Coordinates of C-alpha atoms and ligand atoms in Angstrom, one line a residue:
M1 CA -44.0 75.4 -63.5
K2 CA -44.2 76.9 -67.0
M3 CA -40.7 77.5 -68.4
L4 CA -40.7 80.6 -70.4
E5 CA -38.0 80.6 -73.0
D6 CA -37.0 84.1 -72.2
T7 CA -34.8 86.4 -70.2
S8 CA -37.4 87.9 -67.8
R9 CA -35.7 87.1 -64.5
A10 CA -32.5 85.0 -64.5
W11 CA -31.1 82.6 -67.1
V12 CA -28.2 80.6 -68.2
L13 CA -26.8 81.4 -71.7
V14 CA -25.2 78.4 -73.4
H15 CA -22.8 79.3 -76.3
L16 CA -23.0 76.5 -78.8
D17 CA -20.2 77.9 -80.9
A18 CA -17.9 77.6 -77.8
L19 CA -19.2 74.1 -77.3
R20 CA -18.3 73.2 -80.8
H21 CA -14.9 74.9 -80.6
N22 CA -14.0 72.9 -77.4
V23 CA -14.9 69.6 -79.1
E24 CA -12.5 70.6 -81.9
E25 CA -9.8 71.4 -79.4
V26 CA -10.2 68.0 -77.7
R27 CA -10.1 66.2 -81.0
R28 CA -6.9 68.1 -81.9
L29 CA -5.2 66.7 -78.7
L30 CA -6.2 63.1 -79.3
P31 CA -4.8 60.6 -81.7
E32 CA -6.8 60.2 -84.9
K33 CA -8.0 56.7 -84.0
T34 CA -9.4 57.9 -80.6
N35 CA -13.1 58.7 -80.8
L36 CA -15.2 60.5 -78.1
I37 CA -17.7 59.1 -75.6
V38 CA -19.0 62.5 -74.5
V39 CA -20.0 62.5 -70.9
V40 CA -23.3 64.4 -70.6
K41 CA -24.2 63.4 -67.0
A42 CA -25.9 65.8 -64.6
N43 CA -27.7 67.4 -67.5
M44 CA -24.4 68.0 -69.3
Y45 CA -22.9 69.7 -66.3
G46 CA -26.0 71.9 -66.1
L47 CA -25.9 73.1 -69.8
G48 CA -28.8 71.0 -70.9
A49 CA -28.0 67.4 -72.0
V50 CA -30.6 67.1 -74.8
R51 CA -29.7 70.3 -76.7
C52 CA -26.0 69.7 -76.2
V53 CA -26.2 66.1 -77.5
K54 CA -28.0 67.4 -80.6
E55 CA -25.1 69.8 -81.2
F56 CA -22.5 67.0 -80.6
Q57 CA -24.4 64.8 -83.1
K58 CA -23.9 67.4 -85.8
M59 CA -20.2 67.0 -85.2
G60 CA -20.3 63.3 -85.8
I61 CA -20.3 62.2 -82.2
D62 CA -22.5 59.1 -81.7
F63 CA -21.6 57.8 -78.2
F64 CA -22.6 59.4 -74.9
A65 CA -22.2 58.6 -71.3
V66 CA -24.6 59.4 -68.5
S67 CA -24.7 58.6 -64.8
S68 CA -28.0 57.0 -64.4
I69 CA -30.9 55.2 -66.2
D70 CA -33.1 58.3 -65.7
E71 CA -30.6 60.4 -67.7
A72 CA -30.4 57.7 -70.4
L73 CA -34.2 57.6 -70.7
Q74 CA -34.4 61.4 -71.0
L75 CA -32.1 61.2 -74.0
R76 CA -34.0 58.3 -75.6
E77 CA -37.3 60.1 -75.1
N78 CA -35.9 63.1 -76.9
G79 CA -35.1 61.1 -80.0
I80 CA -31.5 60.4 -79.3
Y81 CA -30.8 56.8 -80.5
D82 CA -27.0 56.8 -80.3
D83 CA -25.0 54.5 -78.0
I84 CA -25.5 55.5 -74.4
L85 CA -23.3 54.1 -71.6
I86 CA -24.6 54.3 -68.1
L87 CA -21.6 54.9 -65.8
G88 CA -23.4 54.3 -62.5
Y89 CA -25.7 51.9 -60.7
T90 CA -29.0 50.8 -62.3
P91 CA -31.2 49.1 -59.7
P92 CA -32.6 45.7 -60.6
V93 CA -36.2 47.0 -60.8
H94 CA -35.0 49.1 -63.7
F95 CA -33.1 46.4 -65.5
H96 CA -35.9 46.0 -68.1
Y97 CA -35.2 49.5 -69.4
L98 CA -31.7 48.5 -70.4
I99 CA -33.2 46.0 -72.8
E100 CA -36.2 48.1 -73.9
Y101 CA -34.1 51.1 -74.7
D102 CA -30.9 49.4 -75.9
L103 CA -28.6 50.9 -73.3
I104 CA -25.1 49.9 -72.3
Q105 CA -24.7 49.2 -68.6
T106 CA -21.4 49.5 -66.7
L107 CA -20.6 46.3 -64.7
L108 CA -19.8 47.7 -61.3
S109 CA -18.8 44.4 -59.7
Y110 CA -18.8 40.7 -60.6
E111 CA -21.8 40.1 -58.3
Y112 CA -23.7 42.9 -60.1
A113 CA -22.9 41.3 -63.5
V114 CA -24.2 37.9 -62.3
E115 CA -27.5 39.6 -61.2
L116 CA -27.9 41.4 -64.5
D117 CA -27.1 38.2 -66.4
A118 CA -29.7 36.2 -64.5
Y119 CA -32.3 38.8 -65.2
A120 CA -31.4 38.9 -68.9
K121 CA -31.8 35.1 -69.1
T122 CA -35.4 35.3 -67.7
Q123 CA -36.2 37.7 -70.5
N124 CA -34.4 35.7 -73.1
A125 CA -32.4 38.8 -73.9
Y126 CA -28.9 40.1 -74.1
V127 CA -27.8 43.2 -72.3
R128 CA -25.0 45.4 -73.7
C129 CA -22.4 46.1 -71.1
N130 CA -19.0 47.6 -70.4
A131 CA -16.7 46.0 -67.9
K132 CA -15.2 48.4 -65.3
A133 CA -11.8 47.8 -63.8
D134 CA -10.9 49.8 -60.7
T135 CA -7.3 50.5 -61.3
G136 CA -7.0 52.9 -58.3
M137 CA -10.0 55.2 -58.2
G138 CA -11.5 53.1 -55.5
R139 CA -15.1 53.7 -56.5
V140 CA -16.8 51.1 -58.7
G141 CA -15.4 48.3 -60.8
V142 CA -13.6 45.1 -60.3
R143 CA -10.5 45.7 -58.1
C144 CA -7.5 45.5 -60.4
V145 CA -4.7 47.1 -58.3
E146 CA -1.4 45.6 -57.2
N147 CA -2.0 43.2 -54.3
D148 CA -5.7 43.3 -54.9
Y149 CA -6.0 42.1 -58.4
H150 CA -9.1 40.1 -59.4
I151 CA -8.7 39.5 -63.1
E152 CA -10.6 36.2 -62.7
E153 CA -13.7 38.2 -61.9
L154 CA -13.3 40.2 -65.1
I155 CA -12.8 37.0 -67.1
K156 CA -15.9 35.4 -65.6
M157 CA -17.9 38.6 -66.4
Y158 CA -17.0 38.3 -70.1
Q159 CA -18.2 34.7 -70.0
L160 CA -21.7 35.4 -68.7
A161 CA -23.9 34.1 -71.4
N162 CA -26.5 36.9 -71.6
L163 CA -24.2 39.8 -71.2
K164 CA -22.6 41.3 -74.3
V165 CA -19.5 42.9 -72.8
E166 CA -18.5 45.1 -75.7
G167 CA -15.9 47.3 -74.0
M168 CA -13.8 47.8 -70.9
F169 CA -12.8 50.9 -69.1
S170 CA -11.3 52.4 -66.0
H171 CA -11.1 55.9 -64.5
F172 CA -8.3 58.2 -63.2
S173 CA -8.3 59.7 -59.8
V174 CA -5.5 62.3 -60.1
S175 CA -5.0 62.9 -63.8
D176 CA -5.2 66.6 -63.1
E177 CA -1.9 66.6 -61.1
V178 CA 1.2 67.3 -63.2
E179 CA 3.6 68.6 -60.5
D180 CA 3.4 66.3 -57.5
E181 CA 5.6 63.3 -58.4
K182 CA 3.7 60.9 -56.2
Q183 CA 0.5 61.7 -58.0
I184 CA 2.0 61.4 -61.4
L185 CA 3.4 58.0 -60.4
Y186 CA 0.0 56.9 -59.2
T187 CA -1.6 57.8 -62.6
N188 CA 1.2 56.0 -64.4
Q189 CA 0.5 53.0 -62.2
Q190 CA -3.2 53.2 -63.1
I191 CA -2.2 53.1 -66.8
K192 CA 0.1 50.2 -66.2
Q193 CA -2.7 48.3 -64.4
F194 CA -5.1 49.0 -67.2
E195 CA -2.7 47.6 -69.8
Q196 CA -2.1 44.6 -67.6
V197 CA -5.8 43.9 -67.4
E198 CA -6.1 44.2 -71.2
Q199 CA -3.1 41.8 -71.6
D200 CA -4.4 39.3 -69.1
L201 CA -7.9 39.2 -70.7
R202 CA -6.3 38.6 -74.1
N203 CA -4.0 35.9 -72.6
A204 CA -7.2 34.2 -71.3
G205 CA -8.5 34.2 -74.9
I206 CA -11.0 37.1 -74.3
D207 CA -11.3 40.0 -76.7
P208 CA -11.9 42.9 -74.2
G209 CA -13.7 45.0 -76.9
Y210 CA -13.2 48.7 -77.2
L211 CA -11.2 50.4 -74.4
H212 CA -11.3 53.8 -72.8
L213 CA -9.6 55.4 -69.9
Q214 CA -9.1 59.2 -70.1
N215 CA -11.4 61.9 -68.6
S216 CA -10.8 65.5 -69.5
L217 CA -7.6 66.0 -67.7
G218 CA -6.5 62.6 -68.7
I219 CA -6.7 63.7 -72.3
I220 CA -4.8 66.9 -71.7
N221 CA -2.1 65.5 -69.4
Y222 CA -1.7 62.0 -70.8
P223 CA -2.0 62.5 -74.6
Q224 CA 0.3 59.6 -75.5
L225 CA -2.5 57.2 -74.6
C226 CA -4.2 55.8 -77.7
Y227 CA -7.4 54.0 -76.8
D228 CA -10.5 53.5 -78.9
F229 CA -12.3 56.3 -77.0
A230 CA -11.7 59.1 -74.4
R231 CA -14.5 60.4 -72.1
P232 CA -14.3 64.2 -71.9
G233 CA -16.9 66.1 -69.8
I234 CA -15.8 69.3 -68.0
I235 CA -13.4 70.6 -70.7
L236 CA -16.2 70.7 -73.3
C237 CA -17.9 73.2 -71.0
G238 CA -14.8 75.4 -71.7
V239 CA -13.3 75.3 -68.2
S240 CA -11.0 72.9 -66.4
S241 CA -11.8 71.9 -62.8
D242 CA -9.5 74.6 -61.5
E243 CA -7.8 77.2 -63.7
N244 CA -4.8 77.4 -61.4
M245 CA -3.9 73.8 -62.0
P246 CA -1.1 73.6 -64.6
M247 CA -1.6 71.3 -67.6
R248 CA 0.8 69.4 -69.8
Q249 CA -0.7 70.6 -73.0
Q250 CA -2.0 73.9 -74.2
I251 CA -5.7 73.9 -74.9
D252 CA -7.7 76.9 -76.0
L253 CA -11.0 76.6 -74.1
W254 CA -13.9 78.9 -74.7
P255 CA -16.3 79.2 -71.7
V256 CA -19.7 77.9 -72.8
L257 CA -21.9 79.2 -69.9
E258 CA -22.9 82.6 -68.8
L259 CA -25.2 83.4 -65.9
K260 CA -27.4 86.5 -66.2
A261 CA -30.3 88.2 -64.3
N262 CA -32.3 91.3 -64.4
V263 CA -32.4 94.3 -62.1
S264 CA -35.8 94.5 -60.5
R265 CA -35.5 97.7 -58.5
V266 CA -33.1 100.5 -57.9
K267 CA -33.2 102.7 -54.8
E268 CA -31.2 105.5 -53.1
V269 CA -30.7 104.9 -49.5
P270 CA -29.0 107.0 -46.8
A271 CA -25.9 106.0 -44.7
H272 CA -26.6 103.3 -42.2
A273 CA -29.3 101.5 -44.2
S274 CA -29.4 97.9 -43.4
I275 CA -29.7 95.5 -46.4
S276 CA -31.2 92.0 -46.5
Y277 CA -31.7 89.2 -44.0
G278 CA -29.4 89.0 -41.0
R279 CA -28.4 92.7 -41.3
N280 CA -24.9 91.7 -42.3
F281 CA -24.5 94.8 -44.4
E282 CA -25.0 98.4 -43.7
T283 CA -24.3 101.3 -46.0
D284 CA -21.5 103.6 -44.8
K285 CA -22.6 106.5 -46.9
P286 CA -25.6 107.5 -49.0
S287 CA -25.8 104.7 -51.6
R288 CA -27.6 103.3 -54.6
I289 CA -28.7 99.7 -54.2
A290 CA -30.1 97.6 -57.0
T291 CA -32.0 94.4 -56.4
V292 CA -31.3 91.5 -58.8
S293 CA -33.7 88.7 -59.5
I294 CA -31.6 85.7 -58.8
G295 CA -30.9 83.9 -55.5
Y296 CA -29.8 80.7 -53.9
A297 CA -32.8 78.8 -55.3
D298 CA -31.3 79.4 -58.7
G299 CA -27.9 78.1 -57.5
Y300 CA -26.5 81.5 -56.6
S301 CA -25.2 80.2 -53.4
R302 CA -25.5 81.8 -50.0
N303 CA -21.9 80.8 -49.5
L304 CA -21.1 83.7 -51.8
N305 CA -22.4 86.2 -49.1
G306 CA -19.9 89.0 -48.7
L307 CA -17.6 87.6 -51.4
A308 CA -19.3 87.9 -54.8
R309 CA -19.3 90.6 -57.4
V310 CA -21.3 91.0 -60.6
L311 CA -20.9 93.0 -63.8
I312 CA -23.4 95.7 -64.8
H313 CA -22.9 98.3 -67.5
G314 CA -19.5 96.8 -68.0
E315 CA -18.5 97.6 -64.4
Y316 CA -17.9 95.5 -61.3
A317 CA -20.4 95.9 -58.5
P318 CA -20.3 94.0 -55.1
V319 CA -23.1 91.8 -53.9
V320 CA -24.1 93.3 -50.5
G321 CA -26.0 91.7 -47.7
N322 CA -27.2 88.1 -47.6
I323 CA -28.2 86.4 -50.8
C324 CA -31.9 85.5 -50.6
M325 CA -33.8 82.6 -52.1
D326 CA -34.8 84.5 -55.3
Q327 CA -33.1 87.8 -55.0
C328 CA -29.9 89.6 -54.0
M329 CA -28.7 93.1 -53.8
I330 CA -25.8 94.9 -55.3
D331 CA -24.2 98.3 -54.6
V332 CA -24.2 100.4 -57.8
T333 CA -23.4 103.8 -56.2
H334 CA -20.4 104.2 -58.5
I335 CA -22.3 103.2 -61.7
P336 CA -24.6 105.9 -63.2
D337 CA -28.0 105.2 -64.8
V338 CA -28.6 101.7 -63.5
K339 CA -32.3 101.0 -63.9
E340 CA -35.0 98.4 -63.7
G341 CA -34.6 95.7 -66.4
D342 CA -30.8 96.2 -66.8
V343 CA -29.0 92.9 -67.3
V344 CA -26.6 91.8 -64.6
T345 CA -23.8 89.3 -65.4
L346 CA -23.0 86.9 -62.6
V347 CA -20.7 84.7 -64.7
G348 CA -19.6 85.7 -68.2
K349 CA -18.7 88.8 -70.1
D350 CA -20.0 92.4 -70.1
G351 CA -18.2 94.8 -72.3
D352 CA -14.4 94.5 -71.8
R353 CA -14.7 92.8 -68.5
A354 CA -15.5 89.2 -67.4
L355 CA -16.3 87.2 -64.4
S356 CA -15.1 83.7 -64.5
L357 CA -16.7 80.6 -63.2
D358 CA -13.4 80.0 -61.5
E359 CA -13.9 83.1 -59.4
M360 CA -17.2 81.8 -58.2
S361 CA -15.7 78.3 -57.5
H362 CA -12.9 79.9 -55.6
H363 CA -15.3 81.7 -53.3
L364 CA -17.3 78.5 -52.9
K365 CA -14.0 76.6 -52.1
T366 CA -14.9 74.0 -54.7
I367 CA -14.2 73.0 -58.3
N368 CA -15.9 74.3 -61.5
N369 CA -17.6 70.9 -62.0
A370 CA -19.5 71.3 -58.7
T371 CA -20.3 75.0 -59.3
L372 CA -21.9 74.1 -62.7
C373 CA -24.1 71.6 -61.0
L374 CA -25.5 74.3 -58.7
F375 CA -27.4 76.2 -61.4
S376 CA -30.9 74.9 -60.9
A377 CA -33.7 73.8 -63.1
R378 CA -35.5 77.0 -62.5
L379 CA -33.1 78.9 -64.8
P380 CA -34.1 78.7 -68.4
R381 CA -31.2 77.6 -70.6
I382 CA -30.9 79.9 -73.6
Y383 CA -28.9 78.6 -76.5
V384 CA -27.0 81.0 -78.7
K385 CA -25.3 80.0 -81.9
Ligands
LIG401 C1 -17.5 62.2 -64.9 C2 -16.8 61.2 -65.6 C3 -16.0 61.4 -66.7 C4 -15.8 62.8 -67.2 O1 -15.0 63.5 -66.3 P1 -14.4 65.0 -66.6 O2 -13.3 65.1 -65.6 O3 -15.6 65.9 -66.4 O4 -14.0 65.0 -68.0 C5 -15.4 60.4 -67.3 N1 -15.6 59.1 -66.9 C6 -16.3 58.8 -65.8 C7 -16.3 57.4 -65.3 C8 -16.9 59.8 -65.1 O5 -17.6 59.5 -64.0

């Protein structure tokens, strides 16, 4: 498919000034010695990883994290030669890319480290790695929780001859919680375990290398931590996972993304006109209905049926009838002069009014992180300064 860099149908606007502002805000909250490993996985939460990385580079950021080898190669192939940490699993058939492209692989388990080391030996090469300690997330890494503490596996990892374990990290599971005492205790326990791991490695004569622990909400809610790096993702997009979650520190976030589409047709219909598939909506009076050129194939989910509203001419208008694959309909009876080619805002600002990503996430019963990942590759990303 040819990707036109234009606004002919539906598109995502990415505000680079907001992205830069959010980086400054995160830096303001962190201690001076703490640098950023910016997490640009999932195409930088749908904003477009390559373009965003180039913006981050201008701000002096030179370390990025992605989820997979494919994402890492996409950055390399676009001329990005900074440090890249792969957070997830790289299958053995792709181990050679780690060496060829000078990537940093997370060691997901001791067995995985042994396998990678054996491969590196056959190539007479060294692979750059970060050790991962599972301090309570229960996902990947060497188990390092109370009663299930395998420091010996981490120690042996560092001793593998063909792995250069240059850093060590862990990941929070409830750093967003600041009211539920049990959850706060859990995060504090994760921090304690992480410190224990560091200490035990040093006691065994091992330099753990650089350390990092905090994700976005870890930065906001646990600012006393002072590691070499922090790993923000979602807050750089100018939203937190859920705007109703209280936070321990004030942060002034500017939303980076807007979602827009064009009106393709406007029609006057009488009362009792049925709109869209399934006939779930019928006009109760003579109405003006506009068709908008965006649908669920763009990530404008069918789960928004009957719930969503948009902005047009600075006014709210409800989405009526089922959202289709490429189109949806809105009721603009109360808004004069709507015509073909008018711009509809599905997320973002129009005049004095705004539609937040949170509102969409609320309808979808999910978090903003997941909503951002819905906006599909068919939508051109348009970058505005
Ligand atoms: C996704 C991810 C992050 C970033 O998380 P946010 O909550 O988006 O800031 C950091 N570290 C790891 C290991 C991750 O998987």
